[in-house]
Coordinates of C-alpha atoms in Angstrom, one line a residue:
M1 CA 0.0 0.0 0.0
A2 CA 2.8 2.5 0.9
N3 CA 4.2 2.0 -2.6
T4 CA 0.9 2.8 -4.2
T5 CA 0.5 6.0 -2.2
A6 CA 4.0 7.2 -3.1
I7 CA 3.5 6.5 -6.8
S8 CA 0.1 8.3 -6.9
A9 CA 1.7 11.4 -5.4
I10 CA 4.1 11.8 -8.4
S11 CA 3.1 14.5 -11.0
V12 CA 3.6 13.0 -14.4
I13 CA 2.6 15.9 -16.6
D14 CA 2.1 19.6 -15.9
A15 CA -0.2 22.0 -17.7
D16 CA 2.4 23.2 -20.1
M17 CA 3.3 19.6 -21.0
L18 CA -0.4 18.9 -21.6
L19 CA -0.8 21.9 -23.9
E20 CA 2.3 20.8 -25.9
H21 CA 0.9 17.3 -26.1
W22 CA -2.4 18.7 -27.5
Q23 CA -0.6 21.0 -29.9
G24 CA 1.5 18.1 -31.1
H25 CA -1.7 16.3 -32.1
R26 CA -3.1 19.5 -33.7
R27 CA 0.1 19.9 -35.8
L28 CA -0.3 16.3 -37.0
T29 CA -4.0 16.7 -37.7
R30 CA -3.2 19.9 -39.7
K31 CA -0.8 17.8 -41.8
V32 CA -3.6 15.3 -42.5
I33 CA -5.9 18.2 -43.7
E34 CA -3.1 19.4 -45.9
A35 CA -2.7 15.9 -47.4
F36 CA -6.2 15.8 -48.7
P37 CA -7.0 16.8 -52.3
E38 CA -9.3 19.8 -52.1
K39 CA -12.4 18.1 -53.5
E40 CA -12.0 14.9 -51.5
L41 CA -11.6 16.8 -48.3
Y42 CA -15.2 17.9 -48.7
T43 CA -16.7 14.9 -50.4
H44 CA -14.9 11.6 -49.7
S45 CA -16.7 9.3 -47.3
I46 CA -16.6 5.6 -46.4
G47 CA -19.4 3.7 -44.9
G48 CA -21.6 6.7 -44.2
M49 CA -19.0 8.6 -42.2
R50 CA -18.7 12.3 -42.5
P51 CA -16.2 13.8 -45.0
F52 CA -13.0 14.9 -43.2
A53 CA -13.7 18.6 -43.5
E54 CA -16.8 18.1 -41.4
L55 CA -14.8 16.0 -38.9
A56 CA -12.2 18.9 -38.8
M57 CA -15.0 21.3 -37.9
E58 CA -15.9 19.1 -34.9
M59 CA -12.3 19.1 -33.8
L60 CA -12.2 22.9 -34.2
K61 CA -15.4 23.3 -32.1
L62 CA -13.9 21.2 -29.3
A63 CA -10.6 23.0 -29.3
A64 CA -12.4 26.3 -29.3
G65 CA -14.0 24.9 -26.1
I66 CA -10.9 26.4 -24.4
H67 CA -13.2 29.4 -23.7
G68 CA -15.5 27.3 -21.5
V69 CA -12.6 25.5 -19.9
T70 CA -11.0 28.8 -18.8
G71 CA -14.2 29.7 -17.0
G72 CA -15.6 31.7 -19.8
A73 CA -18.9 31.2 -21.5
W74 CA -19.2 28.0 -23.6
D75 CA -21.1 29.9 -26.3
E76 CA -18.0 32.0 -26.9
C77 CA -16.7 28.9 -28.7
K78 CA -19.0 29.9 -31.6
H79 CA -17.7 33.4 -32.1
Y80 CA -15.5 32.5 -35.1
S81 CA -16.8 33.9 -38.4
W82 CA -16.3 30.6 -40.1
Y83 CA -18.8 28.8 -37.9
G84 CA -22.3 28.5 -39.3
E85 CA -25.1 27.3 -37.1
D86 CA -24.5 23.8 -38.3
Y87 CA -20.7 24.1 -38.3
T88 CA -20.5 24.0 -42.0
P89 CA -16.8 23.9 -43.1
P90 CA -15.3 26.9 -44.9
A91 CA -15.5 26.7 -48.7
T92 CA -11.8 25.9 -49.3
K93 CA -9.0 23.9 -47.8
E94 CA -7.0 27.1 -47.4
E95 CA -9.8 28.7 -45.4
L96 CA -10.2 25.5 -43.3
L97 CA -6.4 25.6 -42.5
A98 CA -6.7 29.3 -41.6
A99 CA -9.5 28.5 -39.2
W100 CA -7.4 25.7 -37.8
D101 CA -4.5 28.1 -37.2
D102 CA -6.9 30.7 -35.6
V103 CA -8.1 28.1 -33.0
T104 CA -4.5 27.0 -32.4
A105 CA -3.5 30.6 -31.6
E106 CA -6.7 31.0 -29.4
L107 CA -5.8 27.8 -27.5
N108 CA -2.2 29.1 -26.9
D109 CA -3.5 32.6 -25.9
N110 CA -6.1 31.2 -23.4
W111 CA -4.2 28.3 -21.9
N112 CA -2.6 30.3 -19.1
K113 CA -6.1 31.5 -18.0
I114 CA -6.7 28.0 -16.6
T115 CA -5.9 28.0 -13.0
A116 CA -4.7 24.9 -11.1
E117 CA -8.1 24.9 -9.3
R118 CA -10.0 25.1 -12.6
F119 CA -8.2 22.0 -13.9
R120 CA -9.9 20.1 -11.1
E121 CA -13.3 21.8 -11.2
R122 CA -16.3 20.1 -12.8
V123 CA -17.3 21.6 -16.1
N124 CA -20.2 20.9 -18.4
P125 CA -18.9 21.3 -21.9
F126 CA -21.0 23.5 -24.1
G127 CA -23.7 23.8 -21.4
N128 CA -24.5 20.1 -21.5
E129 CA -25.6 19.3 -18.0
S130 CA -25.7 15.5 -18.6
W131 CA -22.0 15.3 -19.6
G132 CA -19.1 16.8 -17.7
G133 CA -16.2 16.2 -15.4
P134 CA -13.1 17.8 -14.2
A135 CA -11.7 20.3 -16.7
Y136 CA -8.5 18.3 -17.2
S137 CA -10.7 15.3 -18.1
I138 CA -12.7 17.3 -20.6
I139 CA -9.4 18.5 -22.2
Q140 CA -8.3 14.9 -22.4
Y141 CA -11.6 14.0 -24.1
F142 CA -11.0 16.8 -26.7
I143 CA -7.6 15.4 -27.5
D144 CA -9.0 11.8 -27.7
N145 CA -11.8 13.0 -30.0
E146 CA -9.2 14.5 -32.3
I147 CA -7.1 11.4 -32.4
H148 CA -10.2 9.3 -33.2
H149 CA -11.3 11.5 -36.1
R150 CA -7.7 11.9 -37.4
G151 CA -7.7 8.1 -37.6
Q152 CA -10.7 8.3 -39.8
G153 CA -8.7 10.8 -42.0
Y154 CA -5.9 8.2 -42.2
V155 CA -8.4 5.6 -43.5
Y156 CA -9.8 8.1 -46.0
L157 CA -6.3 9.1 -47.3
R158 CA -5.3 5.4 -47.7
S159 CA -8.5 4.7 -49.6
L160 CA -7.6 7.5 -51.9
G161 CA -4.1 6.0 -52.5
I162 CA -2.4 8.7 -50.4
T163 CA 0.1 7.9 -47.7
P164 CA -0.8 9.9 -44.6
P165 CA 1.8 11.5 -42.4
G166 CA 3.4 9.3 -39.9
F167 CA 1.5 9.2 -36.6
W168 CA 4.6 10.1 -34.8
E169 CA 5.0 13.4 -36.8
R170 CA 3.7 15.7 -34.1
W171 CA 6.6 18.2 -34.2

């Protein structure tokens, strides 16, 4: 038992490391968006799954959730001009990448607003009272969601005969 207690007291990752981990995934996902031919980014689908541009919009919405995580209003996540009510992707890959970069900068700008206490507070993402947990857990969900959808992008790219970037290419 004493060993378990000692191990559980070790901090494995700090807030800055978590941000860098997330941004590494965001850099890799950006490379996946870049790898798509323009048309297929918006149209290619397998088995009824959404085209990758639509998946990217979901990832953008979740990353923009930094506003809610910081203690701000979750509806501030919709302030971006490229968001429609239904999160319709921008018309071009270039615009989608610009939106990706905007949210990346927003994430960096807002990260230090998350206090140590806030990381442990319960949050209800996007005002959903039935789903929530500690802010750090919600951030981990946002990262997991991106990894999941990026995996779909890898399958789409391979089905198009395109070799996706290496999953380790997060730098």
